[in-house]
Coordinates of C-alpha atoms in Angstrom, one line a residue:
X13 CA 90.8 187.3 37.0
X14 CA 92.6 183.9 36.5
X15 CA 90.5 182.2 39.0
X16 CA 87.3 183.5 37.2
X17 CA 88.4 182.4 33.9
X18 CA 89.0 178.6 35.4
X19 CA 85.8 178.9 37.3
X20 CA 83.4 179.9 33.9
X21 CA 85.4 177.4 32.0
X22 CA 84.8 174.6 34.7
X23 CA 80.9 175.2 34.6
X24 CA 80.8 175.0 30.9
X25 CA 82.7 171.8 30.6
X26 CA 79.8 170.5 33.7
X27 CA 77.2 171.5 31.3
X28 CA 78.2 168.9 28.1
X29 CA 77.0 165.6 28.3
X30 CA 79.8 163.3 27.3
X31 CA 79.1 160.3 24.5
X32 CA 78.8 157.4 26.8
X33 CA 76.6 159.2 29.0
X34 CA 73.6 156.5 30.0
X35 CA 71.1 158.6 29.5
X36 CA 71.7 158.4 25.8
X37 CA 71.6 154.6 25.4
X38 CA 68.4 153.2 24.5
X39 CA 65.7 151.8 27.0
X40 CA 66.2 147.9 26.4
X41 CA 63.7 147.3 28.9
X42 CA 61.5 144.4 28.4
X43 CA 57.7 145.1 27.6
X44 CA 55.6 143.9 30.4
X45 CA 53.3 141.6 29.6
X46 CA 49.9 141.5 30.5
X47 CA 49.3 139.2 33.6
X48 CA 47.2 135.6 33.5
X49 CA 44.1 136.6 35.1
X50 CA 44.0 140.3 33.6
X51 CA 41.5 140.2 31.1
X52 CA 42.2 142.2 27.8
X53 CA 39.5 144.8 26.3
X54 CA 37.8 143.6 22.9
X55 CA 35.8 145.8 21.1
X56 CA 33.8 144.0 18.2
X57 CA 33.7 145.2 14.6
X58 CA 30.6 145.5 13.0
X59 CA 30.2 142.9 9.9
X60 CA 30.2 144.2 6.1
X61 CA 26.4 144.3 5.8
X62 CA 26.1 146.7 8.2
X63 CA 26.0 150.6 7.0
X64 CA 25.2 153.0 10.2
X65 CA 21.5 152.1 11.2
X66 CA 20.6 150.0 8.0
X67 CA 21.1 146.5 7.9
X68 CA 21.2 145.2 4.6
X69 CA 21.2 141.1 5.3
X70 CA 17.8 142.0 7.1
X71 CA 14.6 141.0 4.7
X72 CA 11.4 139.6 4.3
X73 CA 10.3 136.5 5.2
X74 CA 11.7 137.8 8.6
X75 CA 12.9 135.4 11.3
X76 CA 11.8 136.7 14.6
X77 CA 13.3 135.9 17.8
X78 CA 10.8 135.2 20.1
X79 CA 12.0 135.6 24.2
X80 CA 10.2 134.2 27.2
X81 CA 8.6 137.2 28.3
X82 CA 7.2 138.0 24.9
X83 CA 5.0 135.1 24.7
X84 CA 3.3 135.7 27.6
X85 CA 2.8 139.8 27.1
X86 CA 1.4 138.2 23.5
X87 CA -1.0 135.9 25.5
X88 CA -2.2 138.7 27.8
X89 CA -3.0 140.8 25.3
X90 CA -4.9 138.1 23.2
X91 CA -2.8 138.8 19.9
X92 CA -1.6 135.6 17.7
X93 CA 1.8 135.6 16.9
X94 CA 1.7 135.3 13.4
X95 CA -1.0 136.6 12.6
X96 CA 0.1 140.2 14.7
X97 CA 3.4 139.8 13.1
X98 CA 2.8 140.2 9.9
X99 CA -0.1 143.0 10.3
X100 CA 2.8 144.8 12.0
X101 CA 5.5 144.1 9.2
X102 CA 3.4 143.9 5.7
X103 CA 5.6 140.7 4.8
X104 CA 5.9 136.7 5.9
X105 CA 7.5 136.3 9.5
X106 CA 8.6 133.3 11.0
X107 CA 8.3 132.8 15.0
X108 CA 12.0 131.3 16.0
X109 CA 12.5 130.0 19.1
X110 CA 15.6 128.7 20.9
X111 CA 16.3 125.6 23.1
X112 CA 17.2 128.1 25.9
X113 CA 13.6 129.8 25.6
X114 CA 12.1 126.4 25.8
X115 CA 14.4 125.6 28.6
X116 CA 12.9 128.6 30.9
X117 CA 9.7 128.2 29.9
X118 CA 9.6 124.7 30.9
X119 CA 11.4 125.4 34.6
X120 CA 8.9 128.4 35.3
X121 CA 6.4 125.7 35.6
X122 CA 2.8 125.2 35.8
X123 CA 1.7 129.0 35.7
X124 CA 3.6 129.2 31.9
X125 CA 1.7 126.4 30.5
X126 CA 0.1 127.9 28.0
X127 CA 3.2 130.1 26.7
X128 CA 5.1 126.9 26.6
X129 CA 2.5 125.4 24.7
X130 CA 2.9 128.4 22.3
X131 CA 6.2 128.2 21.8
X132 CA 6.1 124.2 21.4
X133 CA 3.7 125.3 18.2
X134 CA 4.9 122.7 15.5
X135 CA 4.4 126.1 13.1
X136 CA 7.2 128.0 14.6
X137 CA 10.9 127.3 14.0
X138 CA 13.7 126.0 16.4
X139 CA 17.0 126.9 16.9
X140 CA 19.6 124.5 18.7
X141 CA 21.6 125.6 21.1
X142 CA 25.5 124.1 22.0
X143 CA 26.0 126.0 24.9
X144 CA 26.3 124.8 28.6
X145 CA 23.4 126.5 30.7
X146 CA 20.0 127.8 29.9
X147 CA 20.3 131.6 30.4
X148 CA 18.1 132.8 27.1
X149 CA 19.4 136.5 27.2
X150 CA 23.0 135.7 26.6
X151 CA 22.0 132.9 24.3
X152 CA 19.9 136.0 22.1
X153 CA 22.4 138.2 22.2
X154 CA 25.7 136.0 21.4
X155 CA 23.0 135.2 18.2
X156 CA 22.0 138.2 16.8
X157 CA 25.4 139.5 17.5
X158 CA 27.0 136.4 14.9
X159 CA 23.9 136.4 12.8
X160 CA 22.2 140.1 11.6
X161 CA 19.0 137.9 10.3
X162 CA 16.7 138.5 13.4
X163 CA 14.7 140.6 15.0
X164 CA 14.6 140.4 18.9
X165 CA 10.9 140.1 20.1
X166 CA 11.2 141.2 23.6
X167 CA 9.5 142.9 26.7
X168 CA 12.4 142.6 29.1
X169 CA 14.0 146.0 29.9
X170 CA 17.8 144.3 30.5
X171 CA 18.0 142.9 27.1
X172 CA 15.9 145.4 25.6
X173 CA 19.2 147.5 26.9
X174 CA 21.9 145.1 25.3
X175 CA 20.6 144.4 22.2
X176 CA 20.2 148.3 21.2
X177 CA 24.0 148.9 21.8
X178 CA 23.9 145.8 18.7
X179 CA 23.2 148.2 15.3
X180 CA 20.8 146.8 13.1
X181 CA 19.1 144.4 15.5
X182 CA 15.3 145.5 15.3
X183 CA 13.1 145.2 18.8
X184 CA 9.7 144.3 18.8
X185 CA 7.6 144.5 21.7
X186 CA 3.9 144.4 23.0
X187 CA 2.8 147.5 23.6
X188 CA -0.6 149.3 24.0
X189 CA -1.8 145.6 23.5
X190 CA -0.3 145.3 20.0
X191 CA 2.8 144.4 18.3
X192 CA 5.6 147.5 17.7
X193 CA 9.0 148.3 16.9
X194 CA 11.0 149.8 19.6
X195 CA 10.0 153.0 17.8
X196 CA 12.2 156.6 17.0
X197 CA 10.3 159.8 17.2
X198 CA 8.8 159.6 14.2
X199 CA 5.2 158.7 13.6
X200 CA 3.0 159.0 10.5
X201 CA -0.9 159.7 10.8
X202 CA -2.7 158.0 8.5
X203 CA -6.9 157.6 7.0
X204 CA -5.4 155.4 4.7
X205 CA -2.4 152.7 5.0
X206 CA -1.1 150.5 2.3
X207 CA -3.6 147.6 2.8
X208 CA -6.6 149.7 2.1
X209 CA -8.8 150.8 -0.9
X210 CA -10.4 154.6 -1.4
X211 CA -11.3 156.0 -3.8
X212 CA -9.4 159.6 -2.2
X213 CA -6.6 157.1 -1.7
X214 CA -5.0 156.6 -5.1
X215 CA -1.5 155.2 -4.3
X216 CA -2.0 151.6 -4.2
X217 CA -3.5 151.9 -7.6
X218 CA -1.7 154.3 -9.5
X219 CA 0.0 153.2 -13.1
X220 CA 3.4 154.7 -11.3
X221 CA 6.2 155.0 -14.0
X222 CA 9.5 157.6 -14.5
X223 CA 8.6 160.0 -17.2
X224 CA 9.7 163.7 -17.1
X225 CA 7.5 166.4 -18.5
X226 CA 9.2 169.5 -20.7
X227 CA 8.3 173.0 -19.7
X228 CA 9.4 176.7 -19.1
X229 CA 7.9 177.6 -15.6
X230 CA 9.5 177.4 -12.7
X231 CA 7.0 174.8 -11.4
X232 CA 8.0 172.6 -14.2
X233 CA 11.9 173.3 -13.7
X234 CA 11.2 172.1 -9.8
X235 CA 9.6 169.6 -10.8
X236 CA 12.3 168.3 -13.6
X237 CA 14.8 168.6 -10.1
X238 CA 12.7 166.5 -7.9
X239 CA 11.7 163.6 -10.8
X240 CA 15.9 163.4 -11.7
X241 CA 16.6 162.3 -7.9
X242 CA 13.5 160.0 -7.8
X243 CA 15.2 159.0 -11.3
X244 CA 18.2 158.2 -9.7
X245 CA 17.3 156.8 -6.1
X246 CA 14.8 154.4 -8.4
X247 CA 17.9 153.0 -10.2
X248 CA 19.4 152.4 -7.1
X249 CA 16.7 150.4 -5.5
X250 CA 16.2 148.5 -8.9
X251 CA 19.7 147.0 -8.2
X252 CA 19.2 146.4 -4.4
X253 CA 16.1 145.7 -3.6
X254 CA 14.3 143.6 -6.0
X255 CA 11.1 143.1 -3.4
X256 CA 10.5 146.9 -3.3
X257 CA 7.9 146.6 -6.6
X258 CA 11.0 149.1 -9.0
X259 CA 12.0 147.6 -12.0
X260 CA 14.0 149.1 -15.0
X261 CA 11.7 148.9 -18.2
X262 CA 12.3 150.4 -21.8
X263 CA 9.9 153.2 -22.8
X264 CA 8.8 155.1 -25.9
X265 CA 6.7 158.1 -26.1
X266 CA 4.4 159.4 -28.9
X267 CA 2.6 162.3 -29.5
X268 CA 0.7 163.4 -32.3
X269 CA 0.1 166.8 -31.5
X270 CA 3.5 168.1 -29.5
X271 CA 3.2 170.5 -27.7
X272 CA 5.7 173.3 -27.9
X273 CA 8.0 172.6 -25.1
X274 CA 9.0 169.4 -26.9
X275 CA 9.9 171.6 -29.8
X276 CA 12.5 173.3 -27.7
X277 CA 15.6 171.7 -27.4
X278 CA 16.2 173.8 -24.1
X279 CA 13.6 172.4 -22.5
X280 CA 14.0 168.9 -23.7
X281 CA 17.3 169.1 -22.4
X282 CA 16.6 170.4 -18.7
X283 CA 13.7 167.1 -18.6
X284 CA 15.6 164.4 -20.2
X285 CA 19.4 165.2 -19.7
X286 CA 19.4 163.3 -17.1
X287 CA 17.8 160.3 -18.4
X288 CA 19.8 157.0 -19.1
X289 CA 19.1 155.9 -23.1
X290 CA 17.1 158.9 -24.5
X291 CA 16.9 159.3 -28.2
X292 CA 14.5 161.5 -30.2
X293 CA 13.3 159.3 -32.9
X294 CA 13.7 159.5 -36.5
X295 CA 10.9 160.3 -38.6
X296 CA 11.1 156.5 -40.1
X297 CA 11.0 155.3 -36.8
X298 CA 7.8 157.0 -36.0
X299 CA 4.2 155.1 -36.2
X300 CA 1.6 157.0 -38.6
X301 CA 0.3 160.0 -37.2
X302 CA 3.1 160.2 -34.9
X303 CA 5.0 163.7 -34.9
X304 CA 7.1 163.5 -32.3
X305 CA 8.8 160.8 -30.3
X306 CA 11.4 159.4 -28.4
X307 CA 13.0 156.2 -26.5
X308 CA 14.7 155.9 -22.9
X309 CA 15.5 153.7 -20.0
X310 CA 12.6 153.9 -16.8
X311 CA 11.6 152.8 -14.2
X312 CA 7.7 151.3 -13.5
X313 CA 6.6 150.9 -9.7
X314 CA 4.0 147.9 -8.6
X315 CA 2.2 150.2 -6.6
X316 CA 0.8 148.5 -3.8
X317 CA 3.9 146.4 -3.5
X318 CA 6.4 149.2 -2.8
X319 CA 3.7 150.9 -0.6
X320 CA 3.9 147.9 1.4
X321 CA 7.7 147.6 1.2
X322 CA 8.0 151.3 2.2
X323 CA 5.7 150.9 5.0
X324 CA 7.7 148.1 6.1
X325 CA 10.9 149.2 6.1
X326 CA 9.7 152.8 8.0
X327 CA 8.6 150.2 10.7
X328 CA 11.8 148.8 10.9
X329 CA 13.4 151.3 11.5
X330 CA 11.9 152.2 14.5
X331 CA 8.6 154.5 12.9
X332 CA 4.8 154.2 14.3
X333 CA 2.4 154.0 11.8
X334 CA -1.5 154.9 13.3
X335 CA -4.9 154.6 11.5
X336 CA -6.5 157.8 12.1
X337 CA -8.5 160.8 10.7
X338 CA -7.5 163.9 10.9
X339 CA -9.8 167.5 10.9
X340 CA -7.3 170.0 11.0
X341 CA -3.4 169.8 10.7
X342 CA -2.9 171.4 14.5
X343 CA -4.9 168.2 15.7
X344 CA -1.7 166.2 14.5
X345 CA 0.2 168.2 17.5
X346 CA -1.5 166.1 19.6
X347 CA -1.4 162.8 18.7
X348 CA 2.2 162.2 19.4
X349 CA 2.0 163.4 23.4
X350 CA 0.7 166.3 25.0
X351 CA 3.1 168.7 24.4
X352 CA 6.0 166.8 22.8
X353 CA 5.6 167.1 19.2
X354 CA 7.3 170.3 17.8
X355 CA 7.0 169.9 13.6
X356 CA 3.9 168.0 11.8
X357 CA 4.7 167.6 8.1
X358 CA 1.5 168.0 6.7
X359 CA 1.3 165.2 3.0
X360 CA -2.8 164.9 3.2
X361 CA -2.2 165.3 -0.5
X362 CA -5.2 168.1 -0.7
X363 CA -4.0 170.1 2.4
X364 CA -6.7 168.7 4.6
X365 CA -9.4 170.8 2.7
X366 CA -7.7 174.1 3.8
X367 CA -6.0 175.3 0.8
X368 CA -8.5 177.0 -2.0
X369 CA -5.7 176.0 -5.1
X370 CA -6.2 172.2 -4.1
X371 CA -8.6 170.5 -6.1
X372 CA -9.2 166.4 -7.1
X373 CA -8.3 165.0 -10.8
X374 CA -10.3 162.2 -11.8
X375 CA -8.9 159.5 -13.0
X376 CA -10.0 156.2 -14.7
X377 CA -7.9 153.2 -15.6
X378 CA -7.6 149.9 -16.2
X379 CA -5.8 146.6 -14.5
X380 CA -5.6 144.0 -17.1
X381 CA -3.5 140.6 -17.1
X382 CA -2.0 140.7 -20.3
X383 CA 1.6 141.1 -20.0
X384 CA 3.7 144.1 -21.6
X385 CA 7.4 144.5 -22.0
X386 CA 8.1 148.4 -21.8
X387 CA 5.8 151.5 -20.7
X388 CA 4.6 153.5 -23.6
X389 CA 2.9 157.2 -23.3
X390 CA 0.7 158.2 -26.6
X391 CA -0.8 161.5 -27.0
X392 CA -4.0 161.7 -29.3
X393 CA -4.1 164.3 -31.8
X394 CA -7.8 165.5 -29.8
X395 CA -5.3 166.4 -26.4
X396 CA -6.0 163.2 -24.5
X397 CA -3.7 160.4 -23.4
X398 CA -2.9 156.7 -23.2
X399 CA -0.2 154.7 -21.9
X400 CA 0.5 151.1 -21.0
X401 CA 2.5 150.4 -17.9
X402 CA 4.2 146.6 -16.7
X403 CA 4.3 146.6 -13.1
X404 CA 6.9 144.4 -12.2
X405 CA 7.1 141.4 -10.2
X406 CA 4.0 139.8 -12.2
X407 CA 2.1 142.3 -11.2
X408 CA -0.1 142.7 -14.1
X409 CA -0.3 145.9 -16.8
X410 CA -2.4 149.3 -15.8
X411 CA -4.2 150.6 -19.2
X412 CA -5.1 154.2 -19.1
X413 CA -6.4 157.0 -19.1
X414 CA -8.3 159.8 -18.2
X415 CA -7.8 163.1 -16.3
X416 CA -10.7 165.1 -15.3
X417 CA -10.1 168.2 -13.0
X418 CA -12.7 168.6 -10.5
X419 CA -15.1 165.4 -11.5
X420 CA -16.3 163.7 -8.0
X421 CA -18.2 161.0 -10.0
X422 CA -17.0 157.5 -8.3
X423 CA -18.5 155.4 -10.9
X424 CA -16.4 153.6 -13.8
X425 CA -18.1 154.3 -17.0
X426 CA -17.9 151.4 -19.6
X427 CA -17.5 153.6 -22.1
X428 CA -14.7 155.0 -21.3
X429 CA -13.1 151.9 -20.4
X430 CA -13.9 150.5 -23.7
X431 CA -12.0 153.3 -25.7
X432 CA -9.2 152.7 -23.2
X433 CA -9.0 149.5 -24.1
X434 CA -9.3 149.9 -27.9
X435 CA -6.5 152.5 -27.7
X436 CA -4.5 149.8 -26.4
X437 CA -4.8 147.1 -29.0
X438 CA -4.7 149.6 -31.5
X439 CA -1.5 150.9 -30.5
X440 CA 0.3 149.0 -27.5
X441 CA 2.4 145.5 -28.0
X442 CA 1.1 143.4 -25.4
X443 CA 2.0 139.6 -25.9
X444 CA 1.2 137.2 -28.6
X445 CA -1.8 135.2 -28.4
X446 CA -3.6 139.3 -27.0
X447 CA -5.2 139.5 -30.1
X448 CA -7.0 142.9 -29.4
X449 CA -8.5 141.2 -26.5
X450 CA -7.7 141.9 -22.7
X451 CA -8.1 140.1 -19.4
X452 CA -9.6 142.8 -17.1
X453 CA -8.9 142.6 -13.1
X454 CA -10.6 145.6 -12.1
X455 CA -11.5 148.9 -13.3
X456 CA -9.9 151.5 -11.3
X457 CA -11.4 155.1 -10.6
X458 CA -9.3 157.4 -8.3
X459 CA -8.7 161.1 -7.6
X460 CA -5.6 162.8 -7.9
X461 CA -5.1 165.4 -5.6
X462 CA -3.7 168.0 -7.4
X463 CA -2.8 171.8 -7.1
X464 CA -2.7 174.9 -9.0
X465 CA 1.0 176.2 -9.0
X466 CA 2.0 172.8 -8.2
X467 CA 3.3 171.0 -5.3
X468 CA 3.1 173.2 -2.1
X469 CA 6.6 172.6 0.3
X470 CA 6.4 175.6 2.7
X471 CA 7.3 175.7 6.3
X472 CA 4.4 177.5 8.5
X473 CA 5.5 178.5 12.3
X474 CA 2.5 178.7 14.2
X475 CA 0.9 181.3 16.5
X476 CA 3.0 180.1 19.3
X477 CA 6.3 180.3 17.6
X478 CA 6.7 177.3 19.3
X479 CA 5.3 174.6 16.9
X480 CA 5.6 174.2 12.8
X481 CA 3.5 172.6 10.1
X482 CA 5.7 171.5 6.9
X483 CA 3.4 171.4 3.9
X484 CA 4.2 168.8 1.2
X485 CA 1.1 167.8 -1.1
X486 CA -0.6 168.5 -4.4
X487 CA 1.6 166.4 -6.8
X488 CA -1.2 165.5 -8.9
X489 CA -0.5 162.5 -11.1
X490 CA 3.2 162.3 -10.4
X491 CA 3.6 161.6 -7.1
X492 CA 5.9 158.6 -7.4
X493 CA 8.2 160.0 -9.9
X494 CA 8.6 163.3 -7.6
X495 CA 8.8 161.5 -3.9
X496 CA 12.0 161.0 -3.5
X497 CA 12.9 164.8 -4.7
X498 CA 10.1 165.9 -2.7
X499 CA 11.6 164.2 0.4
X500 CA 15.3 165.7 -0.3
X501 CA 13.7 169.5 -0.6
X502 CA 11.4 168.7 3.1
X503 CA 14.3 167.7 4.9
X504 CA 16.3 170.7 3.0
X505 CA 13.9 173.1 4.3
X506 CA 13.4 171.6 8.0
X507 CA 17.1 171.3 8.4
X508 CA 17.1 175.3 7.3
X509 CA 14.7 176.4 10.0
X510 CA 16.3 173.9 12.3
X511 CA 13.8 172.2 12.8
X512 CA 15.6 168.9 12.3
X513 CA 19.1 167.8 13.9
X514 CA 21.8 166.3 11.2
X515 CA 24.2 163.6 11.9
X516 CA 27.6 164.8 11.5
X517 CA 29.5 163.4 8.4
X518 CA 32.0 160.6 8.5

């Protein structure tokens, strides 16, 4: 029993590690350091203008790149590089070319004459370079990777390839014998784009201004949800984008015959609670005649200015924009690919002549240059309407108007535009020196398209359960002041029916 004792005891004393054991002292090993000709990783941090895909230092008049190859796609496919350029972009572009692109084109020799001769085009500007060798790639990308002001115009597949792992760096190419953007999957098919005038085509045109509308329905409590995120994504790109057409501008409304809803202070509150400034006004405050009014800070749109800047920046970012006309909404399917397009958001504004509750509003206005410092909305005690809006960025006043369901006359009438016009001396304040008289640019007829129930956002699968048309159209007269909500509540629904995939948040 002894010798078991001592044994047990002797195996427990083995199993404590005593104080000065050295595998308790700290590792005072020296770091290794990293040898001469081992080569450390860098990875580069994306400057402060950058925000995921947007690049925010990036704006018109744009500077673009110009590489070797491009010039001579350009020449092939007989398209000026200006002129393309800015059919492509809506804004100013300037050609840049570097010493290295010059370099190669000059050692490629006779064959490249007339590129080089392009690119020697006293028009265009020149960039020096301070680098040893004449390699153009590596010169374009060390650039655009220091300076986020370019876009890359570029055919050549390897640098096409290192510039898109740069974010924000825009690549344009020749394609189809035309200028694009390296282009997403997203294409919009158009009768009408921003440079053109229609009478069906009302945008460019319209007197576009933030105003909410008061009403029990549900359409008009949509509606009042849509206009207060337009409201607020317009206050937003007052701040940031000055060369997008939105301006903030005071307004006043007066009606002489109110209708009920501005009566209730429900209903005023659902449409103007949102609404930066708004004040009912006081009875001494009111002009003669004048029953009901109020004040608040909006927003007025130059309307063929921010349909250019929109168009613009969709390009930018990768979108195709097309010029076509098209009979039916399943057609659409088929423009993008055989068989590759899957969802077709259908904004014909009318429904492409489908839908039996779409139907036009006339519309007659007019574009004078006398200036005006806030947007005003009257209603006449007989039910009809005038309003004054600035549109900014000198862009003249629109003086209006009339609404007339279902009219299809495409004639201005000079009657009309003389009452609109005597409504507006009568009761807008243009500038001193107006006088009651008014310098007219144009007179502007145009139809609304319009619906009854109101916009229409529905998704339709078709037959094949395979394909699905998003319907989005039948604003009416507010199309502005609803897009942005209208956008939120499309994506809304395609991301419900998954027909859309969502970036994870970070």
């Amino acid at each position: 029993m002894g010798v078991q004792k001592k044994t047990r005891k002797f195996a427990q004393m083995k199993r404590t590690i005593k104080a000065r054991d050295e595998r308790l002292k700290p590792d005072d090993k020296k770091q290794e350091k990293p040898k001469e000709n081992e080569l450390t990783r860098h990875i580069p941090v994306a400057p402060s203008n950058m925000f995921f895909a947007a690049n925010t230092a990036l704006g018109p008049p744009y500077h673009v790149l110009v590489d070797t190859n491009f010039v001579s796609h350009a020449i092939r496919a007989k398209q000026d590089l200006l002129t393309s350029m800015m059919d492509l972009l809506y804004a100013k572009c300037i050609p840049t070319f570097s010493d290295c692109t010059i370099a190669e084109l000059e050692k490629l020799g006779e064959k490249y004459r007339l590129a080089l001769r392009t690119a020697k085009d006293p028009r265009w500007a020149r960039v020096k370079c301070s680098h040893k060798g004449t390699y153009a790639d590596d010169c374009i990308v060390d650039r655009v990777s220091k300076h986020r002001i370019y876009i890359v115009a570029t055919n050549d597949k390897d640098l096409c390839r290192r510039l898109r792992k740069i974010p924000g760096v825009p690549i344009m190419k020749v394609a189809r014998g035309k200028f694009t953007i390296e282009k997403t999957n997203l294409l919009i098919i158009a009768r009408d784009l921003p440079h053109t005038t229609s009478l069906n085509y009302t945008s460019p045109w319209a007197g576009a201004h933030c105003r909410p509308v008061p009403g029990r329905t549900a359409q008009h409590s949509r509606e009042a949800q849509q206009a207060r995120r337009t409201y607020a994504y317009f206050k937003t790109l007052a701040a940031n984008e000055p060369g997008a057409g939105v301006a903030a501008v005071p307004a006043l409304e007066h009606l002489e015959s109110p209708p009920e809803e501005y009566l209730d202070p429900v209903c005023i509150e659902n449409a103007y609670g949102d609404v930066e400034g708004f004040a009912l006004l006081s009875a001494t405050e009111l002009p003669e005649g004048v029953r009901w009014g109020c004040r608040y800070d909006s927003f007025a749109v130059n309307s063929p200015v921010y349909c250019q800047w929109m168009a613009r920046e969709f390009v930018l970012r990768g979108g195709e924009m097309r010029e076509y006309t098209v009979g039916d909404v399943r057609e659409a399917f088929y423009l993008g690919g055989m068989g590759r397009v899957r969802t077709v958001i259908n904004c014909s504004g009318l429904g492409l002549g489908k839908d039996e509750k779409a139907f036009i509003i006339r519309g007659q206005t007019c574009l004078v240059r006398n200036p005006c410092s806030m947007t005003i909305t009257r209603q006449n005690s007989d039910g009809s309407w005038s309003f004054c809006i600035p549109r900014p960025l000198g862009g003249a006043t629109i003086i209006g108007g009339t609404k007339h369901p279902h009219n299809w006359d495409p004639n201005p009438s000079l009657e009309t535009r003389a009452q609109i016009l005597a409504n507006a001396a009568k009761w807008f304040p243009f500038a001193e020196g107006s006088e009651g008289k008014f310098d007219v640019i144009r007179d502007i007829v145009g139809r609304r398209p319009a619906r009854e129930g109101g916009l229409r956002i529905e998704a339709e699968p078709l037959g094949d359960g395979e394909r699905t048309v998003v319907h989005a159209y039948g604003a009416g007269g507010r199309g502005f002041e609803l897009s942005w909500g209208v956008a939120e509540d499309v994506f809304n629904l395609m991301a419900e029916h998954d027909l859309i995939q969502q970036r994870a948040s970070l």
